[in-house]
Amino acid sequence: MRNHGLRDPLGTARVIASLADELEQLGYKPATHDDLATFGTTKLALRQEKASPYFDSAVNASGGGRFFWMSLTDSAGAMVGLQAFRIDSVDSSLAEWAPSYTIGLYMRRQEILVPMHPSPPLGSISERINGRLVYHGEIWINKAIRNRRVFEAFGRLGLLLALIRWNPDAVWGLASQQMATHGHFTRIGYGYLERGFFRWQWEAD
């Protein structure tokens, strides 16, 4: 677990400023927010979907600076991008903590999920990750935006803001097979990708 600050905070701040400037030059304005309830209503309005349990204000205590989310707005004032971050302290391992914690969050929403696989594949990096862990989720860019650099700069900006805000031991996230295999997450800064060990099925009523 890290007990020190960033090795080069000034360099990190410069890259953050450069990414924000690049997005604005492309015609988009990034912004950060802390209110989970507002995130929930915003996502519902934009995507007709509830926030995932990881960012649902109804099942999370949103105080203490453990969450933030980002929006991306175009020149007409329309919101065209979202992403969200949270930090958790994990004493065991990501592999052990994440499935049980996720089940608990869904249960708080009166939704029951049953894991189809009880543990990750042998040798998964998730077995070796613990400490202050940031979950990066809810990343979305409007499909009308064809310039892939918008997605890359927005995602990388969020990761660096999480880094400078929390200096975590690791950042993790979940992605569809299409997103993972097309290189999107490698380009925004993820250094390791593996097949996910979350396999869920809804319990029958």
PDB file of C-alpha atoms in Angstrom:
ATOM      1  CA  MET A   1       0.000   0.000   0.000  1.00  0.00           C
ATOM      2  CA  ARG A   2       1.318   3.424  -0.874  1.00  0.00           C
ATOM      3  CA  ASN A   3       2.249   5.771   1.934  1.00  0.00           C
ATOM      4  CA  HIS A   4       3.545   8.589  -0.231  1.00  0.00           C
ATOM      5  CA  GLY A   5       2.254  11.237  -2.576  1.00  0.00           C
ATOM      6  CA  LEU A   6       2.581  11.399  -6.340  1.00  0.00           C
ATOM      7  CA  ARG A   7       6.110  11.136  -7.663  1.00  0.00           C
ATOM      8  CA  ASP A   8       5.581  14.051 -10.062  1.00  0.00           C
ATOM      9  CA  PRO A   9       2.474  16.030  -9.117  1.00  0.00           C
ATOM     10  CA  LEU A  10       3.425  19.010 -11.260  1.00  0.00           C
ATOM     11  CA  GLY A  11       3.896  16.838 -14.343  1.00  0.00           C
ATOM     12  CA  THR A  12       0.554  15.139 -13.674  1.00  0.00           C
ATOM     13  CA  ALA A  13      -1.165  18.514 -13.299  1.00  0.00           C
ATOM     14  CA  ARG A  14       0.305  19.660 -16.619  1.00  0.00           C
ATOM     15  CA  VAL A  15      -0.992  16.575 -18.428  1.00  0.00           C
ATOM     16  CA  ILE A  16      -4.438  17.086 -16.875  1.00  0.00           C
ATOM     17  CA  ALA A  17      -4.482  20.705 -18.055  1.00  0.00           C
ATOM     18  CA  SER A  18      -3.351  19.633 -21.525  1.00  0.00           C
ATOM     19  CA  LEU A  19      -6.122  17.027 -21.830  1.00  0.00           C
ATOM     20  CA  ALA A  20      -8.778  19.489 -20.667  1.00  0.00           C
ATOM     21  CA  ASP A  21      -7.501  22.048 -23.194  1.00  0.00           C
ATOM     22  CA  GLU A  22      -7.522  19.434 -25.968  1.00  0.00           C
ATOM     23  CA  LEU A  23     -11.140  18.526 -25.273  1.00  0.00           C
ATOM     24  CA  GLU A  24     -12.160  22.181 -25.310  1.00  0.00           C
ATOM     25  CA  GLN A  25     -10.347  22.694 -28.617  1.00  0.00           C
ATOM     26  CA  LEU A  26     -12.350  19.763 -29.989  1.00  0.00           C
ATOM     27  CA  GLY A  27     -15.520  21.546 -28.880  1.00  0.00           C
ATOM     28  CA  TYR A  28     -16.249  19.787 -25.590  1.00  0.00           C
ATOM     29  CA  LYS A  29     -16.161  20.949 -21.981  1.00  0.00           C
ATOM     30  CA  PRO A  30     -15.333  18.453 -19.201  1.00  0.00           C
ATOM     31  CA  ALA A  31     -16.539  19.018 -15.637  1.00  0.00           C
ATOM     32  CA  THR A  32     -16.357  17.162 -12.332  1.00  0.00           C
ATOM     33  CA  HIS A  33     -19.204  16.643  -9.857  1.00  0.00           C
ATOM     34  CA  ASP A  34     -19.597  15.038  -6.419  1.00  0.00           C
ATOM     35  CA  ASP A  35     -23.371  14.588  -6.031  1.00  0.00           C
ATOM     36  CA  LEU A  36     -24.334  10.949  -6.667  1.00  0.00           C
ATOM     37  CA  ALA A  37     -28.044  11.708  -6.671  1.00  0.00           C
ATOM     38  CA  THR A  38     -27.537  14.146  -9.542  1.00  0.00           C
ATOM     39  CA  PHE A  39     -25.504  11.526 -11.376  1.00  0.00           C
ATOM     40  CA  GLY A  40     -28.390   9.086 -11.093  1.00  0.00           C
ATOM     41  CA  THR A  41     -30.955  11.491 -12.506  1.00  0.00           C
ATOM     42  CA  THR A  42     -28.538  12.607 -15.229  1.00  0.00           C
ATOM     43  CA  LYS A  43     -27.834   9.075 -16.432  1.00  0.00           C
ATOM     44  CA  LEU A  44     -31.519   8.191 -16.370  1.00  0.00           C
ATOM     45  CA  ALA A  45     -32.339  11.230 -18.507  1.00  0.00           C
ATOM     46  CA  LEU A  46     -29.522  10.625 -20.990  1.00  0.00           C
ATOM     47  CA  ARG A  47     -29.542   6.855 -21.310  1.00  0.00           C
ATOM     48  CA  GLN A  48     -32.895   5.719 -19.843  1.00  0.00           C
ATOM     49  CA  GLU A  49     -30.944   3.509 -17.406  1.00  0.00           C
ATOM     50  CA  LYS A  50     -30.460   3.582 -13.652  1.00  0.00           C
ATOM     51  CA  ALA A  51     -26.991   4.141 -12.276  1.00  0.00           C
ATOM     52  CA  SER A  52     -25.191   0.931 -11.449  1.00  0.00           C
ATOM     53  CA  PRO A  53     -25.264  -0.015  -7.756  1.00  0.00           C
ATOM     54  CA  TYR A  54     -21.670   1.178  -7.411  1.00  0.00           C
ATOM     55  CA  PHE A  55     -22.883   4.733  -8.031  1.00  0.00           C
ATOM     56  CA  ASP A  56     -26.456   4.605  -6.804  1.00  0.00           C
ATOM     57  CA  SER A  57     -27.017   7.192  -4.062  1.00  0.00           C
ATOM     58  CA  ALA A  58     -29.859   5.052  -2.658  1.00  0.00           C
ATOM     59  CA  VAL A  59     -27.467   2.269  -1.605  1.00  0.00           C
ATOM     60  CA  ASN A  60     -24.213   4.156  -0.977  1.00  0.00           C
ATOM     61  CA  ALA A  61     -23.210   6.613   1.716  1.00  0.00           C
ATOM     62  CA  SER A  62     -21.993   9.338  -0.600  1.00  0.00           C
ATOM     63  CA  GLY A  63     -20.099  11.477   1.909  1.00  0.00           C
ATOM     64  CA  GLY A  64     -16.430  11.468   2.769  1.00  0.00           C
ATOM     65  CA  GLY A  65     -15.114  12.289  -0.679  1.00  0.00           C
ATOM     66  CA  ARG A  66     -15.298   8.674  -1.914  1.00  0.00           C
ATOM     67  CA  PHE A  67     -17.011   9.432  -5.211  1.00  0.00           C
ATOM     68  CA  PHE A  68     -16.848  11.794  -8.127  1.00  0.00           C
ATOM     69  CA  TRP A  69     -18.260  11.762 -11.627  1.00  0.00           C
ATOM     70  CA  MET A  70     -17.560  13.651 -14.804  1.00  0.00           C
ATOM     71  CA  SER A  71     -19.673  15.095 -17.558  1.00  0.00           C
ATOM     72  CA  LEU A  72     -18.745  16.161 -21.058  1.00  0.00           C
ATOM     73  CA  THR A  73     -20.781  18.891 -22.723  1.00  0.00           C
ATOM     74  CA  ASP A  74     -20.741  19.961 -26.370  1.00  0.00           C
ATOM     75  CA  SER A  75     -20.762  23.496 -27.734  1.00  0.00           C
ATOM     76  CA  ALA A  76     -24.579  23.541 -27.784  1.00  0.00           C
ATOM     77  CA  GLY A  77     -24.734  22.725 -24.056  1.00  0.00           C
ATOM     78  CA  ALA A  78     -25.853  19.113 -24.522  1.00  0.00           C
ATOM     79  CA  MET A  79     -24.288  16.490 -22.276  1.00  0.00           C
ATOM     80  CA  VAL A  80     -22.554  13.899 -24.459  1.00  0.00           C
ATOM     81  CA  GLY A  81     -20.305  12.008 -22.051  1.00  0.00           C
ATOM     82  CA  LEU A  82     -20.261  10.506 -18.553  1.00  0.00           C
ATOM     83  CA  GLN A  83     -17.914   8.543 -16.334  1.00  0.00           C
ATOM     84  CA  ALA A  84     -17.705   7.920 -12.587  1.00  0.00           C
ATOM     85  CA  PHE A  85     -15.135   6.920  -9.972  1.00  0.00           C
ATOM     86  CA  ARG A  86     -15.195   5.629  -6.401  1.00  0.00           C
ATOM     87  CA  ILE A  87     -12.488   4.582  -3.947  1.00  0.00           C
ATOM     88  CA  ASP A  88     -12.692   1.627  -1.560  1.00  0.00           C
ATOM     89  CA  SER A  89     -10.295   0.212   0.990  1.00  0.00           C
ATOM     90  CA  VAL A  90      -9.835  -3.518   0.338  1.00  0.00           C
ATOM     91  CA  ASP A  91      -7.904  -5.573   2.903  1.00  0.00           C
ATOM     92  CA  SER A  92      -8.234  -9.009   1.258  1.00  0.00           C
ATOM     93  CA  SER A  93      -8.021  -8.946  -2.541  1.00  0.00           C
ATOM     94  CA  LEU A  94     -10.088  -7.597  -5.393  1.00  0.00           C
ATOM     95  CA  ALA A  95     -10.960 -11.175  -6.377  1.00  0.00           C
ATOM     96  CA  GLU A  96     -12.375 -11.945  -2.942  1.00  0.00           C
ATOM     97  CA  TRP A  97     -13.957  -8.577  -2.175  1.00  0.00           C
ATOM     98  CA  ALA A  98     -15.623  -7.541  -5.443  1.00  0.00           C
ATOM     99  CA  PRO A  99     -18.185 -10.354  -5.973  1.00  0.00           C
ATOM    100  CA  SER A 100     -19.532 -10.343  -2.407  1.00  0.00           C
ATOM    101  CA  TYR A 101     -19.599  -6.550  -2.242  1.00  0.00           C
ATOM    102  CA  THR A 102     -21.409  -6.334  -5.576  1.00  0.00           C
ATOM    103  CA  ILE A 103     -24.019  -8.875  -4.477  1.00  0.00           C
ATOM    104  CA  GLY A 104     -24.592  -6.803  -1.340  1.00  0.00           C
ATOM    105  CA  LEU A 105     -25.132  -3.610  -3.321  1.00  0.00           C
ATOM    106  CA  TYR A 106     -27.713  -5.287  -5.559  1.00  0.00           C
ATOM    107  CA  MET A 107     -29.496  -6.737  -2.535  1.00  0.00           C
ATOM    108  CA  ARG A 108     -29.864  -3.233  -1.111  1.00  0.00           C
ATOM    109  CA  ARG A 109     -31.775  -2.391  -4.302  1.00  0.00           C
ATOM    110  CA  GLN A 110     -33.944  -5.491  -3.839  1.00  0.00           C
ATOM    111  CA  GLU A 111     -32.262  -7.081  -6.849  1.00  0.00           C
ATOM    112  CA  ILE A 112     -30.781 -10.567  -6.571  1.00  0.00           C
ATOM    113  CA  LEU A 113     -27.770 -11.639  -8.614  1.00  0.00           C
ATOM    114  CA  VAL A 114     -26.195 -15.082  -8.434  1.00  0.00           C
ATOM    115  CA  PRO A 115     -22.527 -15.494  -9.462  1.00  0.00           C
ATOM    116  CA  MET A 116     -22.086 -18.212 -12.092  1.00  0.00           C
ATOM    117  CA  HIS A 117     -18.364 -18.471 -11.278  1.00  0.00           C
ATOM    118  CA  PRO A 118     -17.341 -18.246  -7.600  1.00  0.00           C
ATOM    119  CA  SER A 119     -13.762 -17.136  -8.244  1.00  0.00           C
ATOM    120  CA  PRO A 120     -11.546 -15.718 -10.991  1.00  0.00           C
ATOM    121  CA  PRO A 121      -9.409 -17.975 -13.193  1.00  0.00           C
ATOM    122  CA  LEU A 122      -6.157 -19.208 -11.698  1.00  0.00           C
ATOM    123  CA  GLY A 123      -3.453 -16.557 -11.886  1.00  0.00           C
ATOM    124  CA  SER A 124      -5.828 -13.596 -12.242  1.00  0.00           C
ATOM    125  CA  ILE A 125      -4.220 -10.289 -11.342  1.00  0.00           C
ATOM    126  CA  SER A 126      -7.283  -9.576  -9.196  1.00  0.00           C
ATOM    127  CA  GLU A 127      -5.932 -12.054  -6.625  1.00  0.00           C
ATOM    128  CA  ARG A 128      -2.894  -9.817  -6.093  1.00  0.00           C
ATOM    129  CA  ILE A 129      -4.584  -6.420  -5.900  1.00  0.00           C
ATOM    130  CA  ASN A 130      -5.622  -4.834  -2.618  1.00  0.00           C
ATOM    131  CA  GLY A 131      -5.352  -1.574  -0.693  1.00  0.00           C
ATOM    132  CA  ARG A 132      -6.906   1.692  -1.850  1.00  0.00           C
ATOM    133  CA  LEU A 133      -8.704   0.665  -5.034  1.00  0.00           C
ATOM    134  CA  VAL A 134     -10.530   2.979  -7.434  1.00  0.00           C
ATOM    135  CA  TYR A 135     -13.397   1.610  -9.509  1.00  0.00           C
ATOM    136  CA  HIS A 136     -13.870   3.359 -12.858  1.00  0.00           C
ATOM    137  CA  GLY A 137     -17.312   2.836 -14.304  1.00  0.00           C
ATOM    138  CA  GLU A 138     -20.253   4.284 -16.222  1.00  0.00           C
ATOM    139  CA  ILE A 139     -18.033   5.500 -19.054  1.00  0.00           C
ATOM    140  CA  TRP A 140     -20.158   6.604 -22.008  1.00  0.00           C
ATOM    141  CA  ILE A 141     -19.757   8.830 -25.049  1.00  0.00           C
ATOM    142  CA  ASN A 142     -22.658   9.658 -27.328  1.00  0.00           C
ATOM    143  CA  LYS A 143     -22.483   7.480 -30.458  1.00  0.00           C
ATOM    144  CA  ALA A 144     -22.862  10.561 -32.631  1.00  0.00           C
ATOM    145  CA  ILE A 145     -19.304  11.552 -31.716  1.00  0.00           C
ATOM    146  CA  ARG A 146     -17.099   9.834 -34.282  1.00  0.00           C
ATOM    147  CA  ASN A 147     -13.740  11.248 -33.209  1.00  0.00           C
ATOM    148  CA  ARG A 148     -12.288   8.492 -31.028  1.00  0.00           C
ATOM    149  CA  ARG A 149      -9.825  10.965 -29.542  1.00  0.00           C
ATOM    150  CA  VAL A 150     -12.716  12.456 -27.551  1.00  0.00           C
ATOM    151  CA  PHE A 151     -13.257   9.134 -25.773  1.00  0.00           C
ATOM    152  CA  GLU A 152      -9.534   8.666 -25.207  1.00  0.00           C
ATOM    153  CA  ALA A 153      -8.884  12.155 -23.833  1.00  0.00           C
ATOM    154  CA  PHE A 154     -12.006  12.115 -21.649  1.00  0.00           C
ATOM    155  CA  GLY A 155     -11.193   8.692 -20.190  1.00  0.00           C
ATOM    156  CA  ARG A 156      -7.537   9.516 -19.586  1.00  0.00           C
ATOM    157  CA  LEU A 157      -8.479  12.826 -17.985  1.00  0.00           C
ATOM    158  CA  GLY A 158     -10.751  11.018 -15.526  1.00  0.00           C
ATOM    159  CA  LEU A 159      -8.081   8.483 -14.632  1.00  0.00           C
ATOM    160  CA  LEU A 160      -5.534  11.201 -13.949  1.00  0.00           C
ATOM    161  CA  LEU A 161      -7.990  13.183 -11.836  1.00  0.00           C
ATOM    162  CA  ALA A 162      -8.611  10.041  -9.766  1.00  0.00           C
ATOM    163  CA  LEU A 163      -4.842   9.600  -9.446  1.00  0.00           C
ATOM    164  CA  ILE A 164      -4.178  13.129  -8.275  1.00  0.00           C
ATOM    165  CA  ARG A 165      -7.205  13.106  -5.973  1.00  0.00           C
ATOM    166  CA  TRP A 166      -6.634   9.757  -4.239  1.00  0.00           C
ATOM    167  CA  ASN A 167      -3.242   8.315  -5.343  1.00  0.00           C
ATOM    168  CA  PRO A 168      -4.709   4.780  -5.225  1.00  0.00           C
ATOM    169  CA  ASP A 169      -2.878   1.471  -5.248  1.00  0.00           C
ATOM    170  CA  ALA A 170      -4.776   0.438  -8.387  1.00  0.00           C
ATOM    171  CA  VAL A 171      -7.656   1.397 -10.677  1.00  0.00           C
ATOM    172  CA  TRP A 172      -9.979  -1.273 -12.013  1.00  0.00           C
ATOM    173  CA  GLY A 173     -13.021  -1.399 -14.214  1.00  0.00           C
ATOM    174  CA  LEU A 174     -15.326  -3.642 -16.219  1.00  0.00           C
ATOM    175  CA  ALA A 175     -15.835  -3.492 -19.970  1.00  0.00           C
ATOM    176  CA  SER A 176     -17.725  -5.297 -22.675  1.00  0.00           C
ATOM    177  CA  GLN A 177     -15.763  -7.678 -24.867  1.00  0.00           C
ATOM    178  CA  GLN A 178     -16.087  -5.283 -27.796  1.00  0.00           C
ATOM    179  CA  MET A 179     -14.709  -2.336 -25.828  1.00  0.00           C
ATOM    180  CA  ALA A 180     -11.840  -4.389 -24.430  1.00  0.00           C
ATOM    181  CA  THR A 181     -10.788  -6.074 -27.674  1.00  0.00           C
ATOM    182  CA  HIS A 182     -10.894  -2.891 -29.763  1.00  0.00           C
ATOM    183  CA  GLY A 183      -8.172  -1.268 -27.679  1.00  0.00           C
ATOM    184  CA  HIS A 184     -10.234   1.557 -26.192  1.00  0.00           C
ATOM    185  CA  PHE A 185      -9.075   0.996 -22.632  1.00  0.00           C
ATOM    186  CA  THR A 186      -5.450   0.437 -23.561  1.00  0.00           C
ATOM    187  CA  ARG A 187      -5.448   3.833 -25.253  1.00  0.00           C
ATOM    188  CA  ILE A 188      -6.842   5.639 -22.217  1.00  0.00           C
ATOM    189  CA  GLY A 189      -4.146   4.230 -19.970  1.00  0.00           C
ATOM    190  CA  TYR A 190      -5.043   0.785 -18.649  1.00  0.00           C
ATOM    191  CA  GLY A 191      -1.878  -1.299 -18.537  1.00  0.00           C
ATOM    192  CA  TYR A 192      -3.449  -4.710 -17.981  1.00  0.00           C
ATOM    193  CA  LEU A 193      -6.543  -6.356 -19.425  1.00  0.00           C
ATOM    194  CA  GLU A 194      -7.855  -9.840 -18.728  1.00  0.00           C
ATOM    195  CA  ARG A 195     -11.078 -11.743 -19.266  1.00  0.00           C
ATOM    196  CA  GLY A 196     -13.515 -10.707 -16.567  1.00  0.00           C
ATOM    197  CA  PHE A 197     -14.452 -13.055 -13.773  1.00  0.00           C
ATOM    198  CA  PHE A 198     -17.843 -11.451 -13.128  1.00  0.00           C
ATOM    199  CA  ARG A 199     -20.470 -13.775 -14.579  1.00  0.00           C
ATOM    200  CA  TRP A 200     -23.933 -13.102 -13.243  1.00  0.00           C
ATOM    201  CA  GLN A 201     -27.407 -14.447 -13.739  1.00  0.00           C
ATOM    202  CA  TRP A 202     -30.592 -12.946 -12.423  1.00  0.00           C
ATOM    203  CA  GLU A 203     -32.317 -15.155  -9.893  1.00  0.00           C
ATOM    204  CA  ALA A 204     -35.732 -16.282 -11.124  1.00  0.00           C
ATOM    205  CA  ASP A 205     -38.736 -14.765  -9.375  1.00  0.00           C
TER     206      ASP A 205
END
